[in-house]
Amino acid sequence: MSAPTDPTPVDLTKARTASGPAPEPVAAPPAQIQVFPAAFTGQAGEYFRLWLVNLVLSVVTLGLYLPWARVRNRQYFYGHTWVDGHNFEYAANPWALLRGYLLVGVFFGTYSAAMQFQFSGWEWVAGGVALLFGLLYPWMVRQSLRFLARSTVHRGLNFGFGGSVGGAYMAYGVANVAAVVSFGLALPLAWYAQRDYQVRGLRYGAAPGRFRGGPGGLYLIGLTALGLTVGGGLLIGVLGALAAVLIGAAQTGGPDLSGDFDDLFSQPGVLVGAIAAYLGVLALYGVAWQYVRAATLRYVLNHLELGGVVRARATFSTARLVWIGVGNAAAQVVSLGLLTPWAAVRRARYVAAHTQVLSLVSLGTFQAGQATRESALGEAATELLDINLGF
Amino acid sequence: MPLPPSPHAPLTLTGTYFDGQSSRAWPATLEIGTGAALTVTGPAAGAPGPLHWPATALRAEPALPGLRRVIRLPGGGRFETGAVAGVRALETRTRQNRVLGGVRRLEGSWPLTLGATAALGLFVWGFLTYGLPALARAAAAATPVTVLDTFDRESIQLLDTDDFLAPSRLSAARQAELKREFARVGDWAGGGYRYRLLLRDGEPSGAPFALGANAFALPGGTVVMTDQLVALARSDRELMGVLAHETGHVTGRHGLAGVYQGLGLALLGTAVTGDLVGAATFAAAVPSALLQNGYSRRAETEADERAGAYLLRAYGTTRPLRDILARLETEDRAADETSLKAEDPAPDDLLRTHPDTAQRIKHLREIERAAR
């Protein structure tokens, strides 16, 4: 790769005040790579107010305002993410989302009513809803990806998603089953299949996406996470045993391992140790999960290509992002959720500041693809049922 | 919507135009009077000529804090501008985004945001204290009696087959006597329910846990009383006091209202946290259980008042119920109402499904005094 040049540094103060049109990048000679750094200009205080007001409105309307709240929250994050002097836009129609929410709500309401009241034949109703959900899950993921892509706009062009139904059932059905049947050995393969499906189906205007990664990269992530978990678990175990012996020695004047098992748990030191071990395991799980999330994001960004001329590059440190993720989770728990907006802004700011778009052409030369209308049903289902799409 | 001849001065907004067919950005101005005209400015080869639409065809996207405004143009184009005031004037003229514009004003100000939060607290408190119980009562009252009968039948089947209860060890004559007396309570309680008294052994061997001295009502009018409670009583008046309390739960439809309240709290939790099965739903389980206990305490007081009314009418005093409540609390057959001293509300009040027994006895005494 030739040394990246930056012909149009983005003036963020200008973008923030949005005073005028951004200059077009100067047409570069062929094969000259232009680098457009991404940036996030959202502010914690500003977003806190938006988040809180929309939360209040959702509650006061008994949830009916929820689609508008979701759209505004997302619009804030898309709108404050900039590439080459232009921001993204989330253009979902809240009314469409409301229809989807209500439909999913009816299904879930039927299911929980069957579980709660156990009227005659409830097993059939609950089983039917659960089975329907299981069978439709890959299809809903595909619908959700289509809706999400279609609702994302940059420089006046919509993204799109063209992944097939069969592909969805392979990546989200067969691959997930294989991951379970193989006791997790095929889990990174499933991750790969899902990222590949997501990126390959993506379009910006008419420019198709391509995933340059392979299963190997995700196996590396999976093994590292496994190593982290096992290593950390051993560390906690050794430290815990050491602490128990030391406390025991301090209390009885020598290691007393002959005592009754019941006695063991009545000692305050052991109780403290058990709580510490529990918190340690919780933290370990959090770190491993944050690692997979951060490393996958980095891997996907670094292997993403659009139309053969645009690539993304992530230069953030995975360890730092894990640190931010774990810190954010702790802050949210301690503040009873009030620091959620601050945490989200903090993460977005770090990720955007260390992500660049590399292009062989001016970003102003993309053409629109065919327009489609998307149903919000899959989006509503994946959001309400908390299905993790992965990115 | 035809626009009336505008008394306003024409607006001129500068910004960026996208035609929706390409990612190319054109510097442009948008002039809005009675109509709208878009002109690409600056040296731009291949620029589209001036475009014209009626001003009412422009759609302003709702404003977001810290971002430039977007106007959607007919034919898929868009115009982005930092001229916030101008777009607001357009919104006013064409009456767009009135609700979301208000939301944006709330979001923009700390006092309004915090005020809205205080309003939320008040709303939630009011809804949980008055709204939800009223809704649940209405739903319970609207449930047909045939549904309640089914509920009774299936619950008794479950209790009998799961070894919680065994057949009563009382003699057939004693059982018939109690049922005869209960029939009088049932006649008094009324409401079109099919009252019947079931006597059961509450401590059968092999039960997962012992119910002990207890009585409970099912929504359709079935009242279950254990042999252990009968043994604890020193007179049948005391037992009738307890049974009148249970019919109070039946006529108040407390059991069903409790189920509806639980469902309402679950739905509300979902609306607030925005997901159905996420971690936040689990976090909401504890406050929800505490609220349920509060509703349950209120229902107990209501049932006590019904029992008090029956006892006053039948015996002229609420003393029998007071005595057996004290005996249930102390688990001592020799105890009576004077064995319990009224104390300040216990600190664990939130965790109780029933009001403090001393408080209940005090309340029953007040009912008797009020009747004199």
PDB file of N, CA, C and O in Angstrom, chain B residues 265-312:
ATOM      1  N   LEU B 265     -47.659  -5.076  35.709  1.00  0.00           N
ATOM      2  CA  LEU B 265     -46.306  -4.672  36.100  1.00  0.00           C
ATOM      3  C   LEU B 265     -45.282  -5.215  35.122  1.00  0.00           C
ATOM      4  O   LEU B 265     -44.333  -4.528  34.754  1.00  0.00           O
ATOM      5  N   ALA B 266     -45.490  -6.456  34.659  1.00  0.00           N
ATOM      6  CA  ALA B 266     -44.553  -7.049  33.697  1.00  0.00           C
ATOM      7  C   ALA B 266     -44.563  -6.257  32.401  1.00  0.00           C
ATOM      8  O   ALA B 266     -43.514  -5.942  31.835  1.00  0.00           O
ATOM      9  N   LEU B 267     -45.773  -5.880  31.939  1.00  0.00           N
ATOM     10  CA  LEU B 267     -45.879  -5.111  30.695  1.00  0.00           C
ATOM     11  C   LEU B 267     -45.222  -3.752  30.844  1.00  0.00           C
ATOM     12  O   LEU B 267     -44.519  -3.277  29.959  1.00  0.00           O
ATOM     13  N   LEU B 268     -45.453  -3.120  31.994  1.00  0.00           N
ATOM     14  CA  LEU B 268     -44.887  -1.796  32.244  1.00  0.00           C
ATOM     15  C   LEU B 268     -43.362  -1.874  32.258  1.00  0.00           C
ATOM     16  O   LEU B 268     -42.679  -1.037  31.661  1.00  0.00           O
ATOM     17  N   GLY B 269     -42.848  -2.912  32.924  1.00  0.00           N
ATOM     18  CA  GLY B 269     -41.405  -3.102  32.960  1.00  0.00           C
ATOM     19  C   GLY B 269     -40.837  -3.233  31.557  1.00  0.00           C
ATOM     20  O   GLY B 269     -39.795  -2.667  31.232  1.00  0.00           O
ATOM     21  N   THR B 270     -41.584  -3.938  30.709  1.00  0.00           N
ATOM     22  CA  THR B 270     -41.142  -4.113  29.323  1.00  0.00           C
ATOM     23  C   THR B 270     -41.146  -2.779  28.596  1.00  0.00           C
ATOM     24  O   THR B 270     -40.217  -2.453  27.865  1.00  0.00           O
ATOM     25  N   ALA B 271     -42.199  -1.986  28.826  1.00  0.00           N
ATOM     26  CA  ALA B 271     -42.291  -0.701  28.137  1.00  0.00           C
ATOM     27  C   ALA B 271     -41.137   0.204  28.541  1.00  0.00           C
ATOM     28  O   ALA B 271     -40.565   0.908  27.713  1.00  0.00           O
ATOM     29  N   VAL B 272     -40.780   0.181  29.821  1.00  0.00           N
ATOM     30  CA  VAL B 272     -39.730   1.073  30.306  1.00  0.00           C
ATOM     31  C   VAL B 272     -38.368   0.622  29.807  1.00  0.00           C
ATOM     32  O   VAL B 272     -37.595   1.390  29.256  1.00  0.00           O
ATOM     33  N   THR B 273     -38.080  -0.680  29.989  1.00  0.00           N
ATOM     34  CA  THR B 273     -36.745  -1.140  29.642  1.00  0.00           C
ATOM     35  C   THR B 273     -36.627  -1.405  28.156  1.00  0.00           C
ATOM     36  O   THR B 273     -35.535  -1.442  27.628  1.00  0.00           O
ATOM     37  N   GLY B 274     -37.761  -1.568  27.477  1.00  0.00           N
ATOM     38  CA  GLY B 274     -37.723  -1.696  26.027  1.00  0.00           C
ATOM     39  C   GLY B 274     -37.325  -3.069  25.534  1.00  0.00           C
ATOM     40  O   GLY B 274     -37.131  -3.264  24.354  1.00  0.00           O
ATOM     41  N   ASP B 275     -37.179  -4.039  26.409  1.00  0.00           N
ATOM     42  CA  ASP B 275     -36.955  -5.376  25.890  1.00  0.00           C
ATOM     43  C   ASP B 275     -37.712  -6.386  26.735  1.00  0.00           C
ATOM     44  O   ASP B 275     -38.093  -6.122  27.873  1.00  0.00           O
ATOM     45  N   LEU B 276     -37.975  -7.524  26.136  1.00  0.00           N
ATOM     46  CA  LEU B 276     -38.865  -8.486  26.777  1.00  0.00           C
ATOM     47  C   LEU B 276     -38.124  -9.476  27.658  1.00  0.00           C
ATOM     48  O   LEU B 276     -38.664  -9.953  28.635  1.00  0.00           O
ATOM     49  N   VAL B 277     -36.912  -9.796  27.303  1.00  0.00           N
ATOM     50  CA  VAL B 277     -36.227 -10.860  28.030  1.00  0.00           C
ATOM     51  C   VAL B 277     -34.848 -10.436  28.510  1.00  0.00           C
ATOM     52  O   VAL B 277     -34.077 -11.258  28.959  1.00  0.00           O
ATOM     53  N   GLY B 278     -34.537  -9.152  28.424  1.00  0.00           N
ATOM     54  CA  GLY B 278     -33.186  -8.708  28.748  1.00  0.00           C
ATOM     55  C   GLY B 278     -32.921  -8.675  30.247  1.00  0.00           C
ATOM     56  O   GLY B 278     -33.794  -8.968  31.067  1.00  0.00           O
ATOM     57  N   ALA B 279     -31.708  -8.306  30.572  1.00  0.00           N
ATOM     58  CA  ALA B 279     -31.290  -8.289  31.969  1.00  0.00           C
ATOM     59  C   ALA B 279     -32.118  -7.287  32.774  1.00  0.00           C
ATOM     60  O   ALA B 279     -32.404  -7.499  33.950  1.00  0.00           O
ATOM     61  N   ALA B 280     -32.521  -6.180  32.124  1.00  0.00           N
ATOM     62  CA  ALA B 280     -33.263  -5.148  32.839  1.00  0.00           C
ATOM     63  C   ALA B 280     -34.588  -5.690  33.368  1.00  0.00           C
ATOM     64  O   ALA B 280     -35.080  -5.258  34.409  1.00  0.00           O
ATOM     65  N   THR B 281     -35.167  -6.649  32.644  1.00  0.00           N
ATOM     66  CA  THR B 281     -36.426  -7.232  33.094  1.00  0.00           C
ATOM     67  C   THR B 281     -36.226  -7.976  34.407  1.00  0.00           C
ATOM     68  O   THR B 281     -37.071  -7.927  35.296  1.00  0.00           O
ATOM     69  N   PHE B 282     -35.091  -8.645  34.517  1.00  0.00           N
ATOM     70  CA  PHE B 282     -34.787  -9.334  35.770  1.00  0.00           C
ATOM     71  C   PHE B 282     -34.587  -8.327  36.891  1.00  0.00           C
ATOM     72  O   PHE B 282     -35.039  -8.535  38.015  1.00  0.00           O
ATOM     73  N   ALA B 283     -33.912  -7.221  36.557  1.00  0.00           N
ATOM     74  CA  ALA B 283     -33.660  -6.200  37.561  1.00  0.00           C
ATOM     75  C   ALA B 283     -34.975  -5.620  38.075  1.00  0.00           C
ATOM     76  O   ALA B 283     -35.073  -5.208  39.223  1.00  0.00           O
ATOM     77  N   ALA B 284     -36.013  -5.599  37.211  1.00  0.00           N
ATOM     78  CA  ALA B 284     -37.295  -5.023  37.594  1.00  0.00           C
ATOM     79  C   ALA B 284     -38.097  -5.979  38.471  1.00  0.00           C
ATOM     80  O   ALA B 284     -39.123  -5.599  39.016  1.00  0.00           O
ATOM     81  N   ALA B 285     -37.637  -7.221  38.623  1.00  0.00           N
ATOM     82  CA  ALA B 285     -38.419  -8.228  39.338  1.00  0.00           C
ATOM     83  C   ALA B 285     -38.580  -7.879  40.814  1.00  0.00           C
ATOM     84  O   ALA B 285     -39.641  -8.077  41.394  1.00  0.00           O
ATOM     85  N   VAL B 286     -37.525  -7.332  41.428  1.00  0.00           N
ATOM     86  CA  VAL B 286     -37.577  -7.047  42.862  1.00  0.00           C
ATOM     87  C   VAL B 286     -38.562  -5.911  43.175  1.00  0.00           C
ATOM     88  O   VAL B 286     -39.472  -6.093  43.976  1.00  0.00           O
ATOM     89  N   PRO B 287     -38.422  -4.716  42.537  1.00  0.00           N
ATOM     90  CA  PRO B 287     -39.416  -3.675  42.819  1.00  0.00           C
ATOM     91  C   PRO B 287     -40.828  -4.134  42.498  1.00  0.00           C
ATOM     92  O   PRO B 287     -41.780  -3.775  43.207  1.00  0.00           O
ATOM     93  N   SER B 288     -40.966  -4.959  41.470  1.00  0.00           N
ATOM     94  CA  SER B 288     -42.287  -5.433  41.096  1.00  0.00           C
ATOM     95  C   SER B 288     -42.877  -6.313  42.197  1.00  0.00           C
ATOM     96  O   SER B 288     -44.052  -6.208  42.536  1.00  0.00           O
ATOM     97  N   ALA B 289     -42.041  -7.150  42.809  1.00  0.00           N
ATOM     98  CA  ALA B 289     -42.510  -8.004  43.896  1.00  0.00           C
ATOM     99  C   ALA B 289     -42.913  -7.161  45.111  1.00  0.00           C
ATOM    100  O   ALA B 289     -43.920  -7.420  45.766  1.00  0.00           O
ATOM    101  N   LEU B 290     -42.127  -6.101  45.384  1.00  0.00           N
ATOM    102  CA  LEU B 290     -42.451  -5.225  46.514  1.00  0.00           C
ATOM    103  C   LEU B 290     -43.793  -4.540  46.294  1.00  0.00           C
ATOM    104  O   LEU B 290     -44.604  -4.414  47.212  1.00  0.00           O
ATOM    105  N   LEU B 291     -44.044  -4.098  45.060  1.00  0.00           N
ATOM    106  CA  LEU B 291     -45.316  -3.457  44.749  1.00  0.00           C
ATOM    107  C   LEU B 291     -46.469  -4.430  44.928  1.00  0.00           C
ATOM    108  O   LEU B 291     -47.511  -4.088  45.488  1.00  0.00           O
ATOM    109  N   GLN B 292     -46.250  -5.664  44.460  1.00  0.00           N
ATOM    110  CA  GLN B 292     -47.284  -6.690  44.600  1.00  0.00           C
ATOM    111  C   GLN B 292     -47.624  -6.885  46.075  1.00  0.00           C
ATOM    112  O   GLN B 292     -48.786  -7.024  46.444  1.00  0.00           O
ATOM    113  N   ASN B 293     -46.602  -6.873  46.946  1.00  0.00           N
ATOM    114  CA  ASN B 293     -46.855  -7.018  48.372  1.00  0.00           C
ATOM    115  C   ASN B 293     -47.713  -5.872  48.882  1.00  0.00           C
ATOM    116  O   ASN B 293     -48.591  -6.074  49.721  1.00  0.00           O
ATOM    117  N   GLY B 294     -47.445  -4.670  48.371  1.00  0.00           N
ATOM    118  CA  GLY B 294     -48.231  -3.509  48.787  1.00  0.00           C
ATOM    119  C   GLY B 294     -49.692  -3.684  48.410  1.00  0.00           C
ATOM    120  O   GLY B 294     -50.592  -3.451  49.225  1.00  0.00           O
ATOM    121  N   TYR B 295     -49.953  -4.121  47.171  1.00  0.00           N
ATOM    122  CA  TYR B 295     -51.333  -4.354  46.726  1.00  0.00           C
ATOM    123  C   TYR B 295     -51.985  -5.404  47.619  1.00  0.00           C
ATOM    124  O   TYR B 295     -53.146  -5.309  47.989  1.00  0.00           O
ATOM    125  N   SER B 296     -51.206  -6.442  47.940  1.00  0.00           N
ATOM    126  CA  SER B 296     -51.729  -7.547  48.736  1.00  0.00           C
ATOM    127  C   SER B 296     -52.107  -7.059  50.133  1.00  0.00           C
ATOM    128  O   SER B 296     -53.134  -7.441  50.682  1.00  0.00           O
ATOM    129  N   ARG B 297     -51.275  -6.169  50.734  1.00  0.00           N
ATOM    130  CA  ARG B 297     -51.596  -5.648  52.065  1.00  0.00           C
ATOM    131  C   ARG B 297     -52.907  -4.876  52.029  1.00  0.00           C
ATOM    132  O   ARG B 297     -53.727  -4.970  52.930  1.00  0.00           O
ATOM    133  N   ARG B 298     -53.108  -4.108  50.956  1.00  0.00           N
ATOM    134  CA  ARG B 298     -54.334  -3.331  50.857  1.00  0.00           C
ATOM    135  C   ARG B 298     -55.552  -4.257  50.754  1.00  0.00           C
ATOM    136  O   ARG B 298     -56.603  -4.001  51.340  1.00  0.00           O
ATOM    137  N   ALA B 299     -55.397  -5.358  49.997  1.00  0.00           N
ATOM    138  CA  ALA B 299     -56.504  -6.311  49.847  1.00  0.00           C
ATOM    139  C   ALA B 299     -56.833  -6.958  51.186  1.00  0.00           C
ATOM    140  O   ALA B 299     -58.005  -7.182  51.509  1.00  0.00           O
ATOM    141  N   GLU B 300     -55.813  -7.254  52.002  1.00  0.00           N
ATOM    142  CA  GLU B 300     -56.051  -7.871  53.314  1.00  0.00           C
ATOM    143  C   GLU B 300     -56.868  -6.930  54.199  1.00  0.00           C
ATOM    144  O   GLU B 300     -57.799  -7.355  54.888  1.00  0.00           O
ATOM    145  N   THR B 301     -56.520  -5.656  54.178  1.00  0.00           N
ATOM    146  CA  THR B 301     -57.252  -4.694  54.994  1.00  0.00           C
ATOM    147  C   THR B 301     -58.716  -4.648  54.558  1.00  0.00           C
ATOM    148  O   THR B 301     -59.634  -4.625  55.387  1.00  0.00           O
ATOM    149  N   GLU B 302     -58.925  -4.652  53.232  1.00  0.00           N
ATOM    150  CA  GLU B 302     -60.291  -4.614  52.709  1.00  0.00           C
ATOM    151  C   GLU B 302     -61.079  -5.843  53.187  1.00  0.00           C
ATOM    152  O   GLU B 302     -62.237  -5.738  53.611  1.00  0.00           O
ATOM    153  N   ALA B 303     -60.437  -7.032  53.129  1.00  0.00           N
ATOM    154  CA  ALA B 303     -61.104  -8.271  53.539  1.00  0.00           C
ATOM    155  C   ALA B 303     -61.382  -8.251  55.040  1.00  0.00           C
ATOM    156  O   ALA B 303     -62.421  -8.736  55.497  1.00  0.00           O
ATOM    157  N   ASP B 304     -60.460  -7.663  55.826  1.00  0.00           N
ATOM    158  CA  ASP B 304     -60.687  -7.535  57.263  1.00  0.00           C
ATOM    159  C   ASP B 304     -61.931  -6.692  57.528  1.00  0.00           C
ATOM    160  O   ASP B 304     -62.710  -6.970  58.442  1.00  0.00           O
ATOM    161  N   GLU B 305     -62.105  -5.636  56.715  1.00  0.00           N
ATOM    162  CA  GLU B 305     -63.260  -4.768  56.931  1.00  0.00           C
ATOM    163  C   GLU B 305     -64.564  -5.516  56.644  1.00  0.00           C
ATOM    164  O   GLU B 305     -65.558  -5.353  57.366  1.00  0.00           O
ATOM    165  N   ARG B 306     -64.544  -6.365  55.608  1.00  0.00           N
ATOM    166  CA  ARG B 306     -65.730  -7.191  55.319  1.00  0.00           C
ATOM    167  C   ARG B 306     -65.997  -8.140  56.483  1.00  0.00           C
ATOM    168  O   ARG B 306     -67.134  -8.288  56.946  1.00  0.00           O
ATOM    169  N   ALA B 307     -64.931  -8.794  56.974  1.00  0.00           N
ATOM    170  CA  ALA B 307     -65.097  -9.743  58.085  1.00  0.00           C
ATOM    171  C   ALA B 307     -65.629  -9.026  59.313  1.00  0.00           C
ATOM    172  O   ALA B 307     -66.509  -9.549  60.018  1.00  0.00           O
ATOM    173  N   GLY B 308     -65.110  -7.831  59.558  1.00  0.00           N
ATOM    174  CA  GLY B 308     -65.572  -7.036  60.698  1.00  0.00           C
ATOM    175  C   GLY B 308     -67.069  -6.770  60.591  1.00  0.00           C
ATOM    176  O   GLY B 308     -67.812  -6.917  61.574  1.00  0.00           O
ATOM    177  N   ALA B 309     -67.512  -6.411  59.386  1.00  0.00           N
ATOM    178  CA  ALA B 309     -68.936  -6.120  59.179  1.00  0.00           C
ATOM    179  C   ALA B 309     -69.788  -7.356  59.483  1.00  0.00           C
ATOM    180  O   ALA B 309     -70.834  -7.269  60.131  1.00  0.00           O
ATOM    181  N   TYR B 310     -69.315  -8.544  59.043  1.00  0.00           N
ATOM    182  CA  TYR B 310     -70.081  -9.772  59.293  1.00  0.00           C
ATOM    183  C   TYR B 310     -70.153 -10.065  60.788  1.00  0.00           C
ATOM    184  O   TYR B 310     -71.222 -10.371  61.332  1.00  0.00           O
ATOM    185  N   LEU B 311     -68.985  -9.964  61.452  1.00  0.00           N
ATOM    186  CA  LEU B 311     -68.934 -10.316  62.877  1.00  0.00           C
ATOM    187  C   LEU B 311     -69.821  -9.379  63.688  1.00  0.00           C
ATOM    188  O   LEU B 311     -70.504  -9.812  64.618  1.00  0.00           O
ATOM    189  N   LEU B 312     -69.810  -8.081  63.352  1.00  0.00           N
ATOM    190  CA  LEU B 312     -70.639  -7.117  64.070  1.00  0.00           C
ATOM    191  C   LEU B 312     -72.115  -7.477  63.908  1.00  0.00           C
ATOM    192  O   LEU B 312     -72.900  -7.411  64.848  1.00  0.00           O
TER     193      LEU B 312
END
